[in-house]
Coordinates of C-alpha atoms in Angstrom, one line a residue:
M859 CA 154.8 87.6 54.4
R860 CA 157.9 90.1 54.9
R861 CA 157.2 94.1 55.4
K862 CA 159.1 96.1 52.8
P863 CA 161.2 97.8 55.3
S864 CA 160.3 102.1 55.8
N865 CA 162.7 104.8 55.8
S866 CA 160.1 107.6 55.4
R867 CA 159.2 107.6 58.9
K868 CA 161.8 109.0 60.9
I869 CA 162.6 107.1 64.8
R870 CA 160.9 109.1 67.7
F871 CA 163.4 110.0 70.7
S872 CA 161.5 107.3 72.4
P873 CA 161.1 104.7 70.3
T874 CA 158.3 102.2 70.5
Q875 CA 157.7 99.1 68.8
K876 CA 155.6 99.9 65.9
D877 CA 158.9 102.2 65.0
I878 CA 160.9 99.3 65.1
A879 CA 158.1 96.6 63.4
D880 CA 158.3 100.1 60.4
A881 CA 161.8 100.2 60.1
L882 CA 162.9 95.9 60.2
G883 CA 159.2 95.3 58.1
V884 CA 158.1 93.5 60.5
S885 CA 155.0 93.5 62.1
Q886 CA 154.5 94.5 65.3
S887 CA 153.3 91.6 67.0
T888 CA 156.8 89.2 65.7
V889 CA 158.4 92.8 67.8
A890 CA 156.7 92.5 70.8
M891 CA 157.8 88.8 70.8
A892 CA 161.3 89.3 69.9
L893 CA 161.0 91.3 73.3
S894 CA 159.6 89.2 75.4
A895 CA 161.8 86.4 77.2
Q896 CA 158.1 85.0 77.9
H897 CA 157.4 84.5 74.0
E898 CA 160.9 85.1 72.2
R899 CA 161.2 81.0 71.9
K900 CA 158.1 81.0 69.5
L901 CA 160.4 83.1 66.9
M902 CA 163.3 81.9 64.5
A903 CA 166.6 82.9 67.0
E904 CA 168.4 84.6 64.4
T905 CA 164.9 87.0 64.3
V906 CA 165.4 87.7 68.1
E907 CA 168.9 88.8 67.1
R908 CA 168.3 91.3 64.7
I909 CA 164.9 93.0 66.2
R910 CA 166.9 93.1 69.9
K911 CA 170.1 94.4 68.1
Y912 CA 168.4 97.2 66.0
A913 CA 166.3 97.7 69.9
A914 CA 169.3 98.6 71.6
E915 CA 170.9 100.7 68.6
V916 CA 167.9 103.2 68.3
G917 CA 167.5 103.2 72.8
Y918 CA 163.7 100.9 72.6
H919 CA 162.5 101.3 76.8
P920 CA 159.8 99.4 77.1
Q921 CA 156.8 101.7 78.0
R922 CA 155.7 101.8 81.6
F923 CA 152.3 102.6 80.6
A924 CA 151.6 100.0 78.3
Q925 CA 152.1 97.4 80.4
I926 CA 150.1 98.4 82.8
M927 CA 147.4 98.3 80.1
Q928 CA 148.8 94.9 80.1
G929 CA 148.0 93.5 83.1
G930 CA 151.9 94.1 83.9
H931 CA 153.2 95.2 87.4
T932 CA 154.3 98.8 87.6
R933 CA 157.3 97.8 90.1
I934 CA 157.5 101.7 91.9
I935 CA 156.7 102.8 94.7
G936 CA 155.5 106.8 95.0
V937 CA 157.2 108.8 98.3
I938 CA 155.3 111.5 99.6
V939 CA 158.7 113.9 101.6
R940 CA 158.7 117.8 102.5
L941 CA 162.1 117.5 100.7
G942 CA 162.9 121.6 101.3
I943 CA 163.0 121.0 105.6
Y944 CA 165.1 118.9 107.1
A945 CA 168.5 117.2 105.2
S946 CA 167.5 113.9 106.5
N947 CA 164.1 113.8 104.7
H948 CA 166.9 113.7 101.4
K949 CA 168.7 111.1 103.7
M950 CA 166.2 108.9 104.0
V951 CA 164.3 109.0 100.5
A952 CA 168.6 108.2 99.2
M953 CA 168.6 105.4 101.9
L954 CA 164.7 104.2 100.4
A955 CA 165.9 104.3 97.0
N956 CA 168.6 102.0 97.9
E957 CA 166.5 99.7 99.7
L958 CA 163.7 99.3 97.3
T959 CA 166.3 99.7 94.0
R960 CA 167.9 96.6 95.7
A961 CA 164.5 94.6 95.7
G962 CA 164.0 95.5 92.1
Y963 CA 162.0 98.8 92.4
R964 CA 161.7 102.0 91.7
L965 CA 160.7 105.3 93.2
V966 CA 158.6 108.0 92.1
V967 CA 158.9 111.2 94.5
V968 CA 156.4 113.6 95.1
D969 CA 156.3 116.3 97.9
P970 CA 153.5 117.7 98.9
E971 CA 154.4 121.4 98.4
W972 CA 154.9 120.5 95.0
F973 CA 150.8 120.6 94.1
G974 CA 150.2 123.4 96.4
S975 CA 149.5 121.3 99.7
D976 CA 146.5 119.6 97.4
A977 CA 146.0 116.7 98.6
E978 CA 143.5 115.7 95.1
L979 CA 146.1 116.7 93.0
V980 CA 148.8 114.5 94.6
R981 CA 146.9 111.4 94.7
R982 CA 146.3 112.0 90.8
Y983 CA 150.0 112.3 90.2
L984 CA 150.3 109.4 92.2
L985 CA 147.9 107.0 90.6
D986 CA 148.8 108.7 86.7
Q987 CA 152.5 107.0 87.7
G988 CA 150.9 103.5 88.8
V989 CA 152.8 103.4 91.4
E990 CA 152.0 99.8 93.9
G991 CA 152.9 101.2 97.4
V992 CA 153.2 104.9 99.2
V993 CA 155.3 105.5 101.7
F994 CA 154.9 108.7 103.8
C995 CA 158.2 109.8 104.4
N996 CA 158.7 112.4 107.8
V997 CA 155.6 114.4 106.6
T998 CA 154.6 115.6 109.9
L999 CA 151.7 118.2 109.2
I1000 CA 148.8 116.2 110.6
E1001 CA 145.6 117.5 108.3
E1002 CA 147.9 117.2 105.2
V1003 CA 149.4 113.4 106.2
E1004 CA 145.7 112.4 106.5
A1005 CA 144.3 114.2 104.2
I1006 CA 146.2 112.2 101.4
R1007 CA 146.0 109.5 102.6
A1008 CA 141.4 109.7 102.9
M1009 CA 142.2 110.0 99.2
L1010 CA 144.6 106.9 98.2
P1011 CA 142.3 103.0 97.2
D1012 CA 141.4 101.1 100.0
C1013 CA 144.1 98.6 98.7
M1014 CA 147.2 100.6 98.4
P1015 CA 149.5 99.3 100.4
Y1016 CA 150.9 102.3 102.4
Y1017 CA 153.2 102.3 105.2
S1018 CA 153.9 105.3 107.6
L1019 CA 158.0 106.1 108.3
Q1020 CA 158.9 108.8 110.4
S1021 CA 154.7 110.3 110.1
S1022 CA 151.8 111.6 111.5
V1023 CA 149.2 108.7 109.8
T1024 CA 147.1 107.7 112.8
C1025 CA 146.2 104.0 111.5
G1026 CA 147.9 101.2 109.5
P1027 CA 151.9 100.6 110.0
N1028 CA 153.6 103.3 111.4
L1029 CA 157.6 103.2 111.9
R1030 CA 159.5 105.9 114.0
A1031 CA 162.7 106.8 116.3
D1032 CA 161.1 106.7 119.6
L1033 CA 161.1 110.8 120.8
E1034 CA 160.1 110.5 124.5
G1035 CA 162.9 108.1 125.1
A1036 CA 165.5 109.9 123.3
Y1037 CA 164.7 113.9 124.7
Y1038 CA 163.6 112.1 128.0
H1039 CA 167.9 110.5 128.5
M1040 CA 168.8 114.2 126.4
T1041 CA 167.3 116.2 129.4
R1042 CA 168.6 114.2 132.0
L1043 CA 172.3 114.8 130.5
H1044 CA 171.6 117.9 130.9
L1045 CA 171.1 118.3 134.2
A1046 CA 173.2 116.5 135.3
L1047 CA 175.9 118.7 134.1
G1048 CA 174.9 121.4 136.6
S1049 CA 172.1 123.2 134.5
Q1050 CA 168.6 124.0 136.6
H1051 CA 167.2 126.0 134.0
L1052 CA 166.4 124.6 130.8
G1053 CA 164.6 124.8 127.8
L1054 CA 163.2 123.0 125.0
L1055 CA 162.8 125.0 121.8
T1056 CA 160.3 123.1 119.8
M1057 CA 159.5 124.2 115.8
Y1058 CA 157.4 126.8 115.6
R1059 CA 153.3 126.4 115.7
D1060 CA 151.8 128.0 112.5
V1061 CA 148.6 129.8 112.9
G1062 CA 146.2 129.5 110.4
N1063 CA 148.0 126.5 108.6
I1064 CA 149.3 123.9 111.9
R1065 CA 146.2 123.4 114.1
R1066 CA 147.2 120.6 115.9
P1067 CA 150.8 119.9 117.3
A1068 CA 153.0 116.9 115.1
W1069 CA 153.7 114.0 116.7
T1070 CA 157.3 114.9 116.6
V1071 CA 156.7 118.2 119.2
L1072 CA 154.5 116.3 121.2
D1073 CA 157.1 113.4 121.8
R1074 CA 159.3 115.3 123.2
V1075 CA 157.8 117.6 124.9
R1076 CA 156.6 114.6 126.6
G1077 CA 160.2 113.3 127.3
F1078 CA 161.7 116.7 128.7
A1079 CA 158.4 117.4 131.1
R1080 CA 159.1 113.8 132.3
A1081 CA 162.9 113.9 133.4
I1082 CA 162.5 117.3 134.3
L1083 CA 159.7 116.1 137.5
E1084 CA 161.6 113.2 138.0
A1085 CA 164.3 115.3 139.3
G1086 CA 161.7 117.3 141.2
G1087 CA 161.4 120.7 139.5
A1088 CA 158.7 122.4 137.5
V1089 CA 157.9 122.3 134.2
V1090 CA 156.4 125.9 132.8
A1091 CA 154.9 127.0 129.6
D1092 CA 152.6 129.5 128.4
D1093 CA 148.9 129.6 128.0
K1094 CA 149.2 128.7 124.7
A1095 CA 151.4 126.1 124.5
R1096 CA 149.5 124.5 127.7
E1097 CA 146.5 124.5 125.7
L1098 CA 147.8 122.6 123.1
L1099 CA 150.6 120.0 124.6
E1100 CA 148.3 119.1 127.2
I1101 CA 151.9 119.1 129.5
P1102 CA 151.5 117.0 132.1
G1103 CA 152.5 118.7 135.4
C1104 CA 152.6 121.7 133.5
G1105 CA 151.9 124.9 135.1
S1106 CA 151.7 128.6 133.4
L1107 CA 155.1 131.1 132.5
P1108 CA 155.1 132.8 136.3
K1109 CA 157.2 136.5 134.8
R1110 CA 160.4 135.1 137.5
L1111 CA 161.2 131.4 137.5
P1112 CA 161.2 130.2 141.2
K1113 CA 164.2 128.8 142.5
G1114 CA 165.5 125.4 141.8
I1115 CA 165.1 123.2 138.5
V1116 CA 163.3 124.2 136.0
G1117 CA 162.1 123.1 133.0
V1118 CA 160.6 126.1 130.2
I1119 CA 158.8 125.2 127.2
H1120 CA 158.8 127.4 124.1
Y1121 CA 156.2 126.6 121.5
P1122 CA 156.6 129.8 119.9
E1123 CA 154.2 131.2 117.5
K1124 CA 155.8 132.1 113.8
A1125 CA 157.3 135.5 113.4
P1126 CA 157.5 136.6 110.1
E1127 CA 161.5 137.2 109.3
V1128 CA 161.3 133.1 110.2
H1129 CA 161.0 130.7 107.9
H1130 CA 163.0 127.4 108.7
A1131 CA 164.4 125.8 111.3
F1132 CA 167.6 127.9 111.6
G1133 CA 165.5 131.1 112.0
N1134 CA 163.6 129.6 114.4
G1135 CA 166.6 128.9 116.3
F1136 CA 168.2 132.0 115.8
H1137 CA 165.0 134.2 116.3
Q1138 CA 164.1 132.9 119.4
T1139 CA 167.3 132.8 120.9
L1140 CA 168.1 136.3 120.6
R1141 CA 164.5 137.3 122.2
M1142 CA 166.0 134.8 125.5
I1143 CA 169.2 136.7 125.1
D1144 CA 167.5 139.9 125.3
A1145 CA 165.4 139.0 127.7
A1146 CA 167.8 138.0 129.5
A1147 CA 165.6 134.9 130.6
L1148 CA 168.6 132.8 128.3
P1149 CA 168.2 128.9 130.5
D1150 CA 171.5 127.4 131.7
S1151 CA 170.5 124.5 128.2
L1152 CA 168.7 125.2 125.4
I1153 CA 167.5 121.5 124.3
C1154 CA 166.2 122.7 120.6
A1155 CA 164.3 120.2 118.5
N1156 CA 166.4 119.9 115.1
D1157 CA 169.9 120.4 114.0
D1158 CA 169.0 123.6 112.6
G1159 CA 167.1 125.0 115.2
A1160 CA 170.5 124.5 117.6
L1161 CA 173.1 125.9 114.8
G1162 CA 170.7 128.6 114.3
A1163 CA 170.8 129.1 118.4
I1164 CA 174.6 129.1 118.8
A1165 CA 174.8 131.6 115.8
A1166 CA 172.6 133.8 118.3
C1167 CA 174.9 133.3 121.0
A1168 CA 178.1 134.2 118.5
D1169 CA 176.5 137.8 117.3
R1170 CA 175.2 138.4 121.6
N1171 CA 179.3 137.0 122.7
V1172 CA 177.7 134.2 124.7
E1173 CA 179.8 131.5 125.1
V1174 CA 178.8 128.3 124.1
S1175 CA 179.6 125.4 126.7
Q1176 CA 180.4 127.8 129.2
D1177 CA 177.2 131.1 129.4
V1178 CA 174.8 128.0 127.9
R1179 CA 174.3 124.9 126.8
I1180 CA 173.0 123.9 123.7
S1181 CA 171.9 120.5 121.9
G1182 CA 170.1 119.3 118.9
H1183 CA 168.6 115.8 117.2
D1184 CA 169.2 114.5 113.5
D1185 CA 173.4 114.5 114.0
T1186 CA 173.6 116.4 110.9
V1187 CA 177.2 117.0 108.6
A1188 CA 176.2 121.1 110.0
G1189 CA 176.8 120.0 113.4
Q1190 CA 179.0 117.8 113.4
F1191 CA 181.7 120.0 111.8
G1192 CA 180.5 123.2 112.8
M1193 CA 183.3 125.7 115.2
V1194 CA 180.8 124.3 118.2
P1195 CA 180.6 120.6 117.8
L1196 CA 177.2 119.5 118.7
T1197 CA 175.7 117.3 121.0
T1198 CA 172.6 115.9 119.3
V1199 CA 169.6 112.7 118.8
R1200 CA 171.1 110.6 116.3
P1201 CA 168.1 109.3 115.1
P1202 CA 168.3 104.7 114.0
L1203 CA 167.2 106.2 110.5
E1204 CA 169.6 102.8 108.7
E1205 CA 166.7 100.2 110.2
L1206 CA 164.0 102.5 110.0
V1207 CA 164.3 102.5 105.9
R1208 CA 165.1 98.9 106.4
K1209 CA 161.8 98.2 108.2
T1210 CA 159.9 100.3 106.3
A1211 CA 160.5 99.1 103.0
E1212 CA 160.4 94.9 104.1
G1213 CA 156.9 95.8 105.8
L1214 CA 156.2 97.4 102.4
L1215 CA 157.1 94.5 100.2
D1216 CA 155.1 92.1 101.7
Q1217 CA 152.1 94.2 101.7
I1218 CA 153.1 94.0 97.9
R1219 CA 153.4 90.4 97.9
N1220 CA 150.6 89.2 99.9
P1221 CA 147.4 91.1 99.3
E1222 CA 145.4 89.1 100.9
K1223 CA 146.8 90.1 104.2
A1224 CA 144.6 92.2 106.6
R1225 CA 146.8 95.9 107.4
E1226 CA 147.0 96.1 111.2
D1227 CA 147.3 99.2 112.3
S1228 CA 150.8 99.2 114.1
L1229 CA 153.2 101.7 115.6
T1230 CA 156.4 100.5 116.3
Q1231 CA 159.2 102.3 118.0
L1232 CA 163.5 102.1 117.7
P1233 CA 165.5 103.5 120.1
C1234 CA 168.1 106.5 119.4
K1235 CA 171.8 107.1 120.4
I1236 CA 172.3 110.6 122.1
V1237 CA 175.7 112.1 120.8
V1238 CA 177.1 114.0 123.0
S1239 CA 179.8 116.5 122.2
S1240 CA 181.5 119.5 122.8
S1241 CA 177.8 121.5 122.7
C1242 CA 177.3 121.0 126.0
G1243 CA 180.6 120.8 128.2
T1244 CA 183.8 120.9 128.8
R1245 CA 186.2 118.0 128.6
E1246 CA 186.6 117.4 131.9
E1247 CA 183.0 117.5 132.7
L1248 CA 182.7 114.8 129.8
Q1249 CA 184.6 112.7 130.6
Q1250 CA 183.5 112.4 133.9
L1251 CA 180.0 111.5 133.0
A1252 CA 181.8 109.0 129.9
G1253 CA 182.8 107.3 133.0
S1254 CA 179.6 106.5 134.4
N1255 CA 178.1 103.5 134.0
F1256 CA 174.5 105.1 133.8
F1257 CA 175.0 107.4 130.9
R1258 CA 176.1 104.3 128.7
S1259 CA 172.7 103.1 128.4
G1260 CA 169.5 104.0 129.2
G1261 CA 166.7 101.7 127.6
G1262 CA 167.8 101.3 124.7
H1263 CA 169.6 105.0 124.0
E1264 CA 172.8 104.7 124.1
F1265 CA 175.0 107.2 124.6
E1266 CA 178.2 108.0 122.3
W1267 CA 180.7 110.6 123.4
K1268 CA 183.0 112.3 121.2
L1269 CA 185.8 112.3 122.9
D1270 CA 189.6 111.0 122.3
D1271 CA 192.6 111.0 123.5
N1272 CA 192.8 114.5 123.6
G1273 CA 189.3 115.1 124.4
I1274 CA 186.7 116.7 122.8
H1275 CA 187.4 117.1 118.9
R1276 CA 186.8 120.4 118.0
F1277 CA 187.8 122.0 114.6
D1278 CA 189.9 124.5 115.7
P1279 CA 190.5 127.7 112.8
Y1280 CA 194.0 128.5 113.4
Q1281 CA 195.5 125.4 113.9
K1282 CA 198.9 124.1 111.7
I1283 CA 197.5 121.4 108.8
E1284 CA 201.1 119.3 107.6
D1285 CA 200.9 119.6 104.1
H1286 CA 202.9 116.6 102.7
G1287 CA 206.5 118.9 103.2
R1288 CA 204.6 121.7 101.8
K1289 CA 204.2 125.1 103.1
P1290 CA 201.6 124.8 105.6
K1291 CA 197.9 126.4 104.0
I1292 CA 197.1 128.1 107.8
K1293 CA 199.5 128.9 109.6
P1294 CA 199.0 129.2 113.5
N1295 CA 197.5 132.0 115.1
P1296 CA 200.1 134.3 117.0

C-alpha cells in the first residue's frame, strides 16, 4: 500500500534514507533498494528514477557508519603525521591522498599533537573512523610511534613511511648514504673543519635519538674517517648516538680534517628547526667556532644558519659552506640557494600506497618485517661554493653519482642560478618594476 507523503517532517542538512522515504511516501526498504546498484533491478525503473532524482535534489549521501554496520568497507586510510614540523610532511600527505584517491580510497589525517600525544586517543579516533589501514608518515619520535602502533589491532594493515616503526614494512630514504656523499662534497670543496648540525634533543620528551639523526651521523662520520680525519662530539652526544670512531670534543680542535657532531640540548628560545639553526649558528660565530662547512639536518635549519650569518656579516659560501635537506621551495629561492638533499618522495609514497593496499586486499598474507631504503639526489647550489669551484667539480666523474645517489648541479651558461634583488626586470615593454642598483 502506497504511503501518504509527509510534509510535516523537515529534511535535515544530511538527509537519511528514512527522510527520503517519508517525503516520497514509500518504504525505507524501497529507498534502500533504489539507491543500491545491487538491488535496484527489483524495482520498477520509474520508481528508481524518482527516488534517485529526489535524493540528488536534497543532497543525500550514504552514511559511512551505517555501511560499516551492514558489513561494508569504508575504503578509508588513516595517516598519522606531525603536520607542524616540516613542509615535506604536508607534501607527502598530499601525494598519499592522490595515490590512494586514484585507487578509490580516502584519507583521515591525524596529528598526535591534536590529542596531546595520547596514543589511546589517537587509536580511538582512527577506529571510530573505520579505517582499513594506517600509514605512519614521517613520525620519528620512537616512543610515540611505538605506543600508537602497539595499540592498533593486530590484524590492522599498516605501513611505515619515513617513520621510526621498528617492525613491519618500512620505507625510508637512504639518509646515511646521502649524508656520506654530501660530506664528501664539502671535503672536495676544500673544507677542513666540518660541522653536522642535527635536530636538538628535547630533554624529558625525547629519550632516544630518531633514526633520521642516527643515519645522518653515521654517513657524516664515515666520510670524515675515510678521509683520514677525526670525528668528535660532546660526551652526551657520544653516549646517545653511539658514533663509531668518535672522540671527545677537545677545547681546541686538532689540525687537519675534523668533523664535529652537534646534537644540542633544546634551548628555551628554540621551538622549531629554523630557530635551532639560527641560535646554534649564532653561538658558533660568537665563540669563533664556526666551521668551514655546516651540514644541516633540514632546509629549515640551514635557512636559520644563513640568517644567523647575515646577522653577523658572515658571507655564505665564502666564509662558510652550508647545506640542508628536503629541497624545499624556501631553500631553492632564498637569497643564497641551498645545496640540499632531495629525498625520493614520489617513489616512497607510491611504494607505500601499493604495499598498504596489497595488505588490505590480501588479509591472509603474512605481514613481513622489512626495511627498504631508496637513494636520494644531492642538489648542489651556491650555498656551497663559487661558480668556478662548483663548475670544476661538476666535470668530475666521481661526483656525477655515488651508490645510486645522483648529483644535480644547479649550473647553466651563466653559472649558478642566484636570485638578484637588483636585477632589471623587463615587463613586456612597460617600465621596469625593479631598477638596477645605481
